[in-house]
Amino acid sequence: MEKYDIAIIGSGSAGYVAAIRGADLGKKVLIIEKGELGGTCLNRGCIPTKALLHSAEIYSHFNNSEEIGIKAENISYDLNVIQKRKNDIINKLVTGIDLLLKSRKIVLKKGCGKIVDEHTIEINHEGNIERINAENIIIATGSEPLMPPCFKFDGKNIITSKEALEVKEIPKDILIIGSGAIGVEFAIFFSSFGAKVTLVEMMPQIIPALRDKKMAKLIQRILNKKGIDVITGTKVENIEIKEDGRVFSTLSNGKTIQNEKVLVSIGRKLNSEGIGLEDVGVKVENGRIIVNEEMRTNIPNIFAVGDVIGGLLLAHKAQREGIVVAEVISGLNTKMDYRVVPSAIFSSPEISAVGLTEEEAKEKGIEIITGEIPFASNGKALTMNETEGLVKVVAKKDTKEIIGAQIVGPDASVLIAELALSVEKNLTLMDVANTIHTHPTLPEVIMEAAKAALGEAIHKAKR
């Protein structure tokens, strides 16, 4: 029986990063993967959606270029080329990860991994059974789209994000159920290419995870301006495919909507079943593997990282967890800090957040001050013709320590990094406000928001 210091089930964002860090720290590492190297993010999530959204963004820019003096006629798109480009990007990145693993002599075995006991994993590859021994086991099995049985999923008319990524033609109209990151991003994608999009959310506000009502209202208003019909506080109770292929959806408000396709993006199912957890006694609650800040389960040598432990289902969070677990196994004093996990939605404009919202801080009894600056006041945003949105900074009233921020606007996914660093290092409003930012650039909005919280904003009218 082959023996390893670390055996990892799953090669997604958490799994392959844990493998690389573990190998760099001198461990003999094995990855077991039943599907594609790179997991959901690389093959069916983050990367392919961003490739599609980039094409949609370019197409939209040309269709709205007259206002900046560019006349473009007969603009068209080729979805086959768009899909090929997306697939080429995926293949390039998968090849890159494969090279990274090989350069560190990390072993990759194809097949389904199942934990037999605390140190043994059984690998089933097309009926061929193999067992390996591992000093430490890391579970990084990820998640998959959640589809309620009552929706009669067929993969053609009623689809998940997986099928949406492979569309061969843009539907005339589409209903998207769920307004999280996946729902909003696909709403932008399909709308940009001419589809009539209806976005239905059962919660009172769009993007429920963004616990800032003002920001949520701003995002909904922007989506409405783009022609996307947003319906909140409403459930889809039934979906029926008619003989002509049209999909009829019955809403809890009594209305019926018919569409060419329905995209269900109501969440994800954690992949904790069928991998032997019950056989070794690993604690699981509602599908979520329970771990501590070292990513350790109740079984000392078995760890879990990524989507399968729940919380924010984000690739960068999973990657950090992968680093933490590899360092813990290697004897380093490393722990996971969830205060500083930024999130981003790559809509148009983008949305990002880190730390606490104003509402969350108040719920915790923290006295706060906030600062807001709209992108409309920023010279660079004006030159880009992208003035929708704002930056909001949340800080403790007494110490002025920055504890959170939310951004809606151009390059929000990039801008949030400065504020994530601020939260991570307990920086104050003064630290950011007194840092000279290059002019004219978008990051100046962050500096101005910090100044606004201190009552010192330069580019904001006095009231």
Coordinates of C-alpha atoms in Angstrom, one line a residue:
M1 CA 0.0 0.0 0.0
E2 CA 1.4 3.4 -1.0
K3 CA 2.0 5.8 1.9
Y4 CA 1.7 9.6 1.8
D5 CA 2.1 12.4 4.3
I6 CA -1.0 14.1 3.0
A7 CA -3.8 12.7 0.8
I8 CA -6.4 15.2 -0.6
I9 CA -9.8 14.3 -1.9
G10 CA -10.5 16.9 -4.5
S11 CA -8.4 19.2 -6.7
G12 CA -10.4 22.4 -6.7
S13 CA -9.2 25.7 -5.3
A14 CA -8.7 24.4 -1.8
G15 CA -7.3 21.0 -2.8
Y16 CA -4.6 21.9 -5.3
V17 CA -3.4 24.9 -3.2
A18 CA -3.2 22.7 -0.1
A19 CA -1.2 20.2 -2.2
I20 CA 1.2 22.8 -3.5
R21 CA 1.8 24.4 -0.1
G22 CA 2.2 21.0 1.6
A23 CA 4.7 19.8 -1.0
D24 CA 6.7 23.1 -0.6
L25 CA 6.9 22.4 3.1
G26 CA 8.4 19.0 2.4
K27 CA 5.4 16.7 2.5
K28 CA 4.7 13.7 0.2
V29 CA 1.3 14.6 -1.3
L30 CA -1.4 12.8 -3.2
I31 CA -4.5 14.3 -4.8
I32 CA -7.5 12.1 -5.7
E33 CA -9.8 13.7 -8.3
K34 CA -12.9 12.1 -9.9
G35 CA -13.5 14.9 -12.4
E36 CA -11.5 17.7 -14.0
L37 CA -8.4 19.0 -12.4
G38 CA -9.1 22.4 -10.9
G39 CA -12.6 21.7 -9.7
T40 CA -15.7 23.9 -10.0
C41 CA -14.0 27.3 -10.0
L42 CA -11.7 26.6 -12.9
N43 CA -14.0 24.4 -15.0
R44 CA -17.6 25.4 -14.2
G45 CA -17.5 28.5 -12.1
C46 CA -15.2 31.6 -11.6
I47 CA -13.1 31.4 -14.7
P48 CA -15.6 30.4 -17.4
T49 CA -18.2 32.9 -16.1
K50 CA -15.6 35.7 -16.2
A51 CA -14.6 34.8 -19.7
L52 CA -18.2 35.0 -20.9
L53 CA -18.8 38.2 -19.0
H54 CA -15.8 39.8 -20.6
S55 CA -17.2 39.1 -24.1
A56 CA -20.6 40.5 -22.9
E57 CA -18.9 43.6 -21.6
I58 CA -17.0 44.3 -24.8
Y59 CA -20.2 43.8 -26.8
S60 CA -22.1 46.2 -24.6
H61 CA -19.4 48.8 -24.8
F62 CA -19.6 48.8 -28.6
N63 CA -23.4 49.0 -28.5
N64 CA -23.2 52.0 -26.3
S65 CA -20.1 53.7 -27.7
E66 CA -21.8 56.6 -29.6
E67 CA -22.0 58.7 -26.4
I68 CA -18.2 58.7 -26.2
G69 CA -17.7 59.5 -29.9
I70 CA -17.3 56.0 -31.3
K71 CA -19.7 55.0 -34.0
A72 CA -20.0 51.3 -34.5
E73 CA -22.5 49.8 -36.9
N74 CA -23.8 46.2 -37.5
I75 CA -22.2 45.0 -34.2
S76 CA -22.7 41.2 -34.0
Y77 CA -21.3 38.3 -31.9
D78 CA -20.3 34.7 -32.5
L79 CA -21.3 32.6 -29.5
N80 CA -19.2 29.7 -30.9
V81 CA -16.0 31.8 -30.8
I82 CA -17.0 33.1 -27.4
Q83 CA -17.4 29.6 -26.1
K84 CA -14.1 28.4 -27.7
R85 CA -12.2 31.3 -26.1
K86 CA -13.7 30.3 -22.7
N87 CA -12.7 26.7 -23.2
D88 CA -9.2 27.7 -24.3
I89 CA -8.7 29.7 -21.2
I90 CA -9.8 26.8 -19.0
N91 CA -7.5 24.4 -20.8
K92 CA -4.6 26.7 -20.4
L93 CA -5.1 27.1 -16.7
V94 CA -5.7 23.4 -16.1
T95 CA -2.5 22.7 -18.0
G96 CA -0.7 25.2 -15.8
I97 CA -1.9 23.6 -12.6
D98 CA -0.9 20.2 -13.9
L99 CA 2.6 21.5 -14.5
L100 CA 2.7 23.1 -11.0
L101 CA 1.8 19.7 -9.4
K102 CA 4.3 17.7 -11.5
S103 CA 7.1 20.2 -10.8
R104 CA 6.6 19.4 -7.1
K105 CA 6.3 15.6 -7.6
I106 CA 2.7 15.7 -6.3
V107 CA 0.9 12.5 -7.3
L108 CA -2.5 12.8 -9.0
K109 CA -4.8 9.7 -9.1
K110 CA -8.1 9.7 -11.0
G111 CA -11.1 8.2 -9.3
C112 CA -13.6 8.5 -6.4
G113 CA -12.0 8.7 -3.0
K114 CA -13.7 7.2 0.1
I115 CA -12.3 7.2 3.6
V116 CA -12.1 3.7 5.0
D117 CA -10.5 4.5 8.3
E118 CA -8.5 7.4 9.8
H119 CA -5.5 6.6 7.6
T120 CA -6.9 4.7 4.7
I121 CA -8.6 5.9 1.5
E122 CA -10.1 3.6 -1.1
I123 CA -9.9 4.9 -4.7
N124 CA -12.4 3.6 -7.2
H125 CA -11.4 4.4 -10.8
E126 CA -13.9 2.8 -13.3
G127 CA -14.2 -0.3 -11.1
N128 CA -10.5 -0.6 -10.3
I129 CA -10.0 -0.5 -6.6
E130 CA -6.9 0.8 -4.9
R131 CA -6.1 1.6 -1.3
I132 CA -3.6 4.1 0.0
N133 CA -2.3 5.1 3.4
A134 CA -2.1 8.7 4.6
E135 CA -0.8 10.3 7.7
N136 CA -3.2 13.2 7.2
I137 CA -6.4 13.4 5.1
I138 CA -7.8 16.6 3.6
I139 CA -11.4 16.6 2.3
A140 CA -11.8 19.2 -0.4
T141 CA -14.8 17.8 -2.3
G142 CA -16.5 21.1 -3.0
S143 CA -20.1 21.7 -3.9
E144 CA -22.5 21.4 -6.9
P145 CA -25.6 23.3 -8.0
L146 CA -28.7 22.8 -5.9
M147 CA -31.8 21.7 -7.8
P148 CA -35.2 21.1 -6.0
P149 CA -36.8 17.9 -7.2
C150 CA -40.1 19.7 -7.8
F151 CA -38.5 21.8 -10.6
K152 CA -38.1 18.8 -13.0
F153 CA -34.6 19.7 -14.2
D154 CA -34.0 18.6 -17.8
G155 CA -30.7 20.3 -18.6
K156 CA -32.2 22.0 -21.6
N157 CA -35.2 24.2 -20.7
I158 CA -34.6 24.1 -16.9
I159 CA -30.9 24.5 -16.3
T160 CA -28.3 25.3 -13.7
S161 CA -25.1 27.3 -14.0
K162 CA -23.3 24.3 -15.4
E163 CA -25.6 24.2 -18.5
A164 CA -25.7 28.0 -18.7
L165 CA -22.0 28.1 -19.3
E166 CA -22.3 25.9 -22.4
V167 CA -25.2 27.7 -24.1
K168 CA -25.1 27.4 -27.9
E169 CA -27.5 30.3 -28.5
I170 CA -28.9 33.2 -26.5
P171 CA -32.5 32.6 -25.5
K172 CA -35.1 35.2 -26.4
D173 CA -36.1 35.3 -22.7
I174 CA -35.0 33.7 -19.5
L175 CA -36.2 33.5 -15.9
I176 CA -33.4 33.4 -13.4
I177 CA -34.3 32.1 -9.9
G178 CA -32.0 33.4 -7.2
S179 CA -30.2 36.7 -7.1
G180 CA -26.9 35.7 -5.6
A181 CA -23.6 36.0 -7.4
I182 CA -24.5 33.4 -10.0
G183 CA -27.9 34.7 -10.7
V184 CA -26.8 38.4 -11.1
E185 CA -23.8 37.5 -13.2
F186 CA -25.8 35.4 -15.6
A187 CA -28.5 38.1 -15.7
I188 CA -25.9 40.6 -16.9
F189 CA -24.5 38.1 -19.4
F190 CA -27.8 37.1 -21.1
S191 CA -29.2 40.7 -21.0
S192 CA -26.0 42.1 -22.6
F193 CA -26.6 39.8 -25.6
G194 CA -30.3 40.8 -26.0
A195 CA -32.2 38.3 -23.9
K196 CA -35.2 39.6 -21.9
V197 CA -34.2 38.7 -18.3
T198 CA -36.5 38.3 -15.3
L199 CA -34.7 37.8 -11.9
V200 CA -36.8 36.4 -9.1
E201 CA -35.6 36.5 -5.4
M202 CA -37.5 35.0 -2.5
M203 CA -35.9 37.3 0.0
P204 CA -37.0 40.9 0.5
Q205 CA -33.9 42.3 -1.2
I206 CA -31.6 41.4 -4.1
I207 CA -28.3 39.7 -3.2
P208 CA -29.4 38.7 0.3
A209 CA -25.8 38.0 1.4
L210 CA -25.0 41.7 1.0
R211 CA -26.5 43.0 4.3
D212 CA -26.7 46.6 3.3
K213 CA -30.1 47.7 2.2
K214 CA -29.0 50.9 0.6
M215 CA -26.4 49.1 -1.5
A216 CA -29.0 46.4 -2.5
K217 CA -31.5 49.1 -3.6
L218 CA -28.8 50.8 -5.7
I219 CA -27.9 47.5 -7.4
Q220 CA -31.6 46.8 -8.1
R221 CA -32.0 50.2 -9.6
I222 CA -29.0 49.7 -11.9
L223 CA -30.2 46.3 -13.0
N224 CA -33.6 47.8 -13.8
K225 CA -32.0 50.5 -15.9
K226 CA -30.3 47.7 -17.9
G227 CA -33.7 46.3 -18.7
I228 CA -33.6 43.4 -16.2
D229 CA -36.9 42.9 -14.4
V230 CA -36.2 42.2 -10.7
I231 CA -38.9 40.7 -8.5
T232 CA -38.1 40.3 -4.8
G233 CA -40.0 38.8 -1.9
T234 CA -41.4 36.2 -4.3
K235 CA -41.0 32.4 -4.6
V236 CA -41.2 30.3 -7.7
E237 CA -43.7 27.6 -6.7
N238 CA -43.9 25.5 -9.8
I239 CA -42.2 25.1 -13.2
E240 CA -43.9 23.3 -16.1
I241 CA -42.5 22.7 -19.6
K242 CA -45.2 22.9 -22.2
E243 CA -45.3 20.8 -25.4
D244 CA -43.9 23.7 -27.5
G245 CA -40.9 23.9 -25.1
R246 CA -41.9 27.1 -23.4
V247 CA -41.4 27.0 -19.6
F248 CA -44.3 28.3 -17.5
S249 CA -43.3 29.4 -13.9
T250 CA -45.9 30.1 -11.2
L251 CA -44.9 32.7 -8.7
S252 CA -46.1 33.1 -5.1
N253 CA -47.7 36.4 -6.0
G254 CA -50.1 34.7 -8.3
K255 CA -48.5 35.6 -11.5
T256 CA -47.3 33.2 -14.2
I257 CA -44.3 33.9 -16.4
Q258 CA -43.4 32.1 -19.6
N259 CA -39.9 31.9 -20.9
E260 CA -37.6 30.0 -23.3
K261 CA -35.4 28.9 -20.4
V262 CA -35.3 28.9 -16.6
L263 CA -31.9 29.1 -14.8
V264 CA -32.1 27.9 -11.2
S265 CA -29.4 29.5 -9.0
I266 CA -30.8 29.1 -5.5
G267 CA -27.6 27.8 -3.9
R268 CA -25.3 24.9 -3.8
K269 CA -25.2 21.4 -2.3
L270 CA -22.1 20.5 -0.3
N271 CA -20.4 17.3 -1.4
S272 CA -20.1 15.6 1.9
E273 CA -22.0 12.4 1.0
G274 CA -20.5 9.1 -0.2
I275 CA -17.0 9.7 0.9
G276 CA -17.0 7.6 4.1
L277 CA -17.4 10.3 6.7
E278 CA -20.0 8.4 8.7
D279 CA -17.7 5.3 8.8
V280 CA -14.9 7.2 10.6
G281 CA -17.2 9.5 12.7
V282 CA -16.4 12.8 11.1
K283 CA -19.0 15.4 12.4
V284 CA -21.3 16.7 9.8
E285 CA -24.2 19.2 10.3
N286 CA -26.7 19.8 7.4
G287 CA -24.1 18.5 4.9
R288 CA -21.4 20.8 6.3
I289 CA -18.2 19.3 7.7
I290 CA -17.5 20.9 11.1
V291 CA -13.9 22.2 11.5
N292 CA -12.0 24.5 13.8
E293 CA -9.8 27.4 12.9
E294 CA -7.0 25.0 11.9
M295 CA -9.5 23.3 9.5
R296 CA -9.3 20.2 11.7
T297 CA -12.4 18.0 12.1
N298 CA -13.2 16.1 15.3
I299 CA -10.9 13.4 14.0
P300 CA -7.4 14.8 14.7
N301 CA -5.7 13.8 11.4
I302 CA -8.7 14.5 9.1
F303 CA -9.2 18.0 7.8
A304 CA -11.7 19.7 5.5
V305 CA -11.4 22.9 3.4
G306 CA -13.4 24.8 0.8
D307 CA -17.1 24.7 0.0
V308 CA -17.7 21.4 1.8
I309 CA -17.3 23.2 5.2
G310 CA -19.9 25.8 4.3
G311 CA -19.8 29.5 5.0
L312 CA -18.9 31.7 2.0
L313 CA -18.5 29.5 -1.0
L314 CA -15.6 31.5 -2.5
A315 CA -12.5 30.2 -4.3
H316 CA -10.2 32.7 -2.6
K317 CA -11.5 31.7 0.8
A318 CA -10.9 28.1 -0.2
Q319 CA -7.4 28.8 -1.3
R320 CA -6.5 30.4 2.0
E321 CA -8.0 27.5 3.9
G322 CA -5.8 25.2 1.7
I323 CA -2.7 27.1 2.8
V324 CA -3.8 27.1 6.4
V325 CA -4.3 23.4 6.5
A326 CA -1.0 22.6 4.8
E327 CA 0.8 24.8 7.3
V328 CA -1.0 23.3 10.3
I329 CA -0.1 19.8 9.2
S330 CA 3.5 20.9 8.8
G331 CA 3.6 22.2 12.3
L332 CA 3.2 25.9 11.7
N333 CA 1.0 28.1 14.0
T334 CA -1.5 29.2 11.3
K335 CA -5.2 29.8 11.8
M336 CA -8.0 30.9 9.5
D337 CA -9.3 34.5 10.0
Y338 CA -12.8 34.9 8.4
R339 CA -13.0 38.6 9.2
V340 CA -11.1 39.5 6.1
V341 CA -12.6 37.4 3.3
P342 CA -13.6 39.8 0.6
S343 CA -16.4 38.9 -1.8
A344 CA -17.2 40.1 -5.3
I345 CA -19.9 39.8 -7.9
F346 CA -18.7 40.5 -11.4
S347 CA -21.8 42.2 -12.6
S348 CA -21.9 45.6 -14.5
P349 CA -21.0 47.5 -12.5
E350 CA -19.2 45.2 -10.1
I351 CA -20.1 44.6 -6.5
S352 CA -17.7 43.9 -3.6
A353 CA -17.5 43.8 0.2
V354 CA -15.3 42.9 3.1
G355 CA -15.8 42.8 6.8
L356 CA -18.9 44.2 8.5
T357 CA -21.7 46.2 7.0
E358 CA -23.2 49.1 8.9
E359 CA -26.2 47.0 10.0
E360 CA -24.0 44.1 11.1
A361 CA -21.7 46.4 13.2
K362 CA -24.8 47.9 14.9
E363 CA -26.2 44.4 15.7
K364 CA -22.9 43.7 17.4
G365 CA -23.2 46.8 19.5
I366 CA -20.2 48.6 17.9
E367 CA -20.4 52.3 17.7
I368 CA -19.5 53.3 14.2
I369 CA -19.0 56.1 11.7
T370 CA -19.3 55.6 8.0
G371 CA -18.1 57.4 4.9
E372 CA -19.7 57.3 1.4
I373 CA -18.4 58.7 -1.9
P374 CA -20.2 58.2 -5.3
F375 CA -18.1 57.3 -8.4
A376 CA -19.8 60.2 -10.1
S377 CA -17.4 62.5 -8.2
N378 CA -14.3 60.7 -9.4
G379 CA -12.5 62.1 -12.5
K380 CA -11.3 58.7 -13.7
A381 CA -14.8 57.2 -13.5
L382 CA -16.1 60.1 -15.6
T383 CA -13.5 59.6 -18.3
M384 CA -14.4 55.9 -18.4
N385 CA -18.1 56.8 -18.6
E386 CA -18.8 54.5 -15.6
T387 CA -20.2 56.7 -12.9
E388 CA -22.8 54.3 -11.4
G389 CA -22.2 53.3 -7.8
L390 CA -20.4 54.3 -4.6
V391 CA -17.9 53.3 -2.0
K392 CA -18.9 52.9 1.7
V393 CA -16.4 52.5 4.5
V394 CA -17.4 51.4 8.0
A395 CA -15.1 52.2 11.0
K396 CA -15.2 52.1 14.8
K397 CA -16.2 55.5 16.2
D398 CA -13.6 55.6 19.0
T399 CA -10.5 54.2 17.3
K400 CA -11.4 55.0 13.7
E401 CA -10.3 51.4 12.9
I402 CA -11.8 50.2 9.6
I403 CA -13.9 47.2 10.1
G404 CA -15.8 46.9 6.8
A405 CA -16.5 48.3 3.4
Q406 CA -18.9 47.8 0.4
I407 CA -18.4 48.9 -3.2
V408 CA -20.7 49.1 -6.1
G409 CA -19.0 50.5 -9.2
P410 CA -16.3 50.0 -11.9
D411 CA -13.5 47.6 -10.9
A412 CA -15.0 47.0 -7.4
S413 CA -13.5 43.5 -7.3
V414 CA -10.0 45.1 -7.6
L415 CA -10.6 48.1 -5.4
I416 CA -11.8 46.0 -2.4
A417 CA -8.2 44.7 -2.0
E418 CA -7.1 47.9 -0.4
L419 CA -9.9 47.8 2.1
A420 CA -9.4 44.1 2.8
L421 CA -5.8 44.9 3.7
S422 CA -7.1 47.7 5.9
V423 CA -9.3 45.3 7.8
E424 CA -6.6 42.6 8.0
K425 CA -4.0 45.0 9.5
N426 CA -6.5 47.0 11.6
L427 CA -5.7 50.2 9.7
T428 CA -7.5 53.4 10.6
L429 CA -9.4 55.9 8.5
M430 CA -6.5 58.2 8.9
D431 CA -4.1 55.6 7.5
V432 CA -6.1 55.4 4.2
A433 CA -7.1 59.1 4.1
N434 CA -3.5 60.3 4.5
T435 CA -2.1 57.8 1.9
I436 CA -1.4 59.7 -1.4
H437 CA -3.4 58.0 -4.1
T438 CA -2.4 58.5 -7.8
H439 CA -4.6 60.9 -9.8
P440 CA -6.7 60.4 -11.8
T441 CA -7.5 56.8 -10.6
L442 CA -10.5 54.9 -9.3
P443 CA -8.8 54.2 -5.9
E444 CA -9.1 57.9 -5.1
V445 CA -12.7 57.1 -4.2
I446 CA -11.5 54.9 -1.4
M447 CA -9.3 57.7 0.0
E448 CA -12.2 60.1 -0.3
A449 CA -14.6 57.7 1.5
A450 CA -12.2 57.5 4.4
K451 CA -12.0 61.3 4.4
A452 CA -15.8 61.5 4.3
A453 CA -16.1 59.3 7.4
L454 CA -13.7 61.8 9.2
G455 CA -15.7 64.8 7.9
E456 CA -12.8 65.8 5.7
A457 CA -13.9 64.9 2.2
I458 CA -12.6 67.3 -0.4
H459 CA -14.8 66.3 -3.4
K460 CA -18.1 66.2 -1.5
A461 CA -20.5 69.2 -1.1
K462 CA -21.2 70.4 2.4
R463 CA -24.7 70.1 3.7

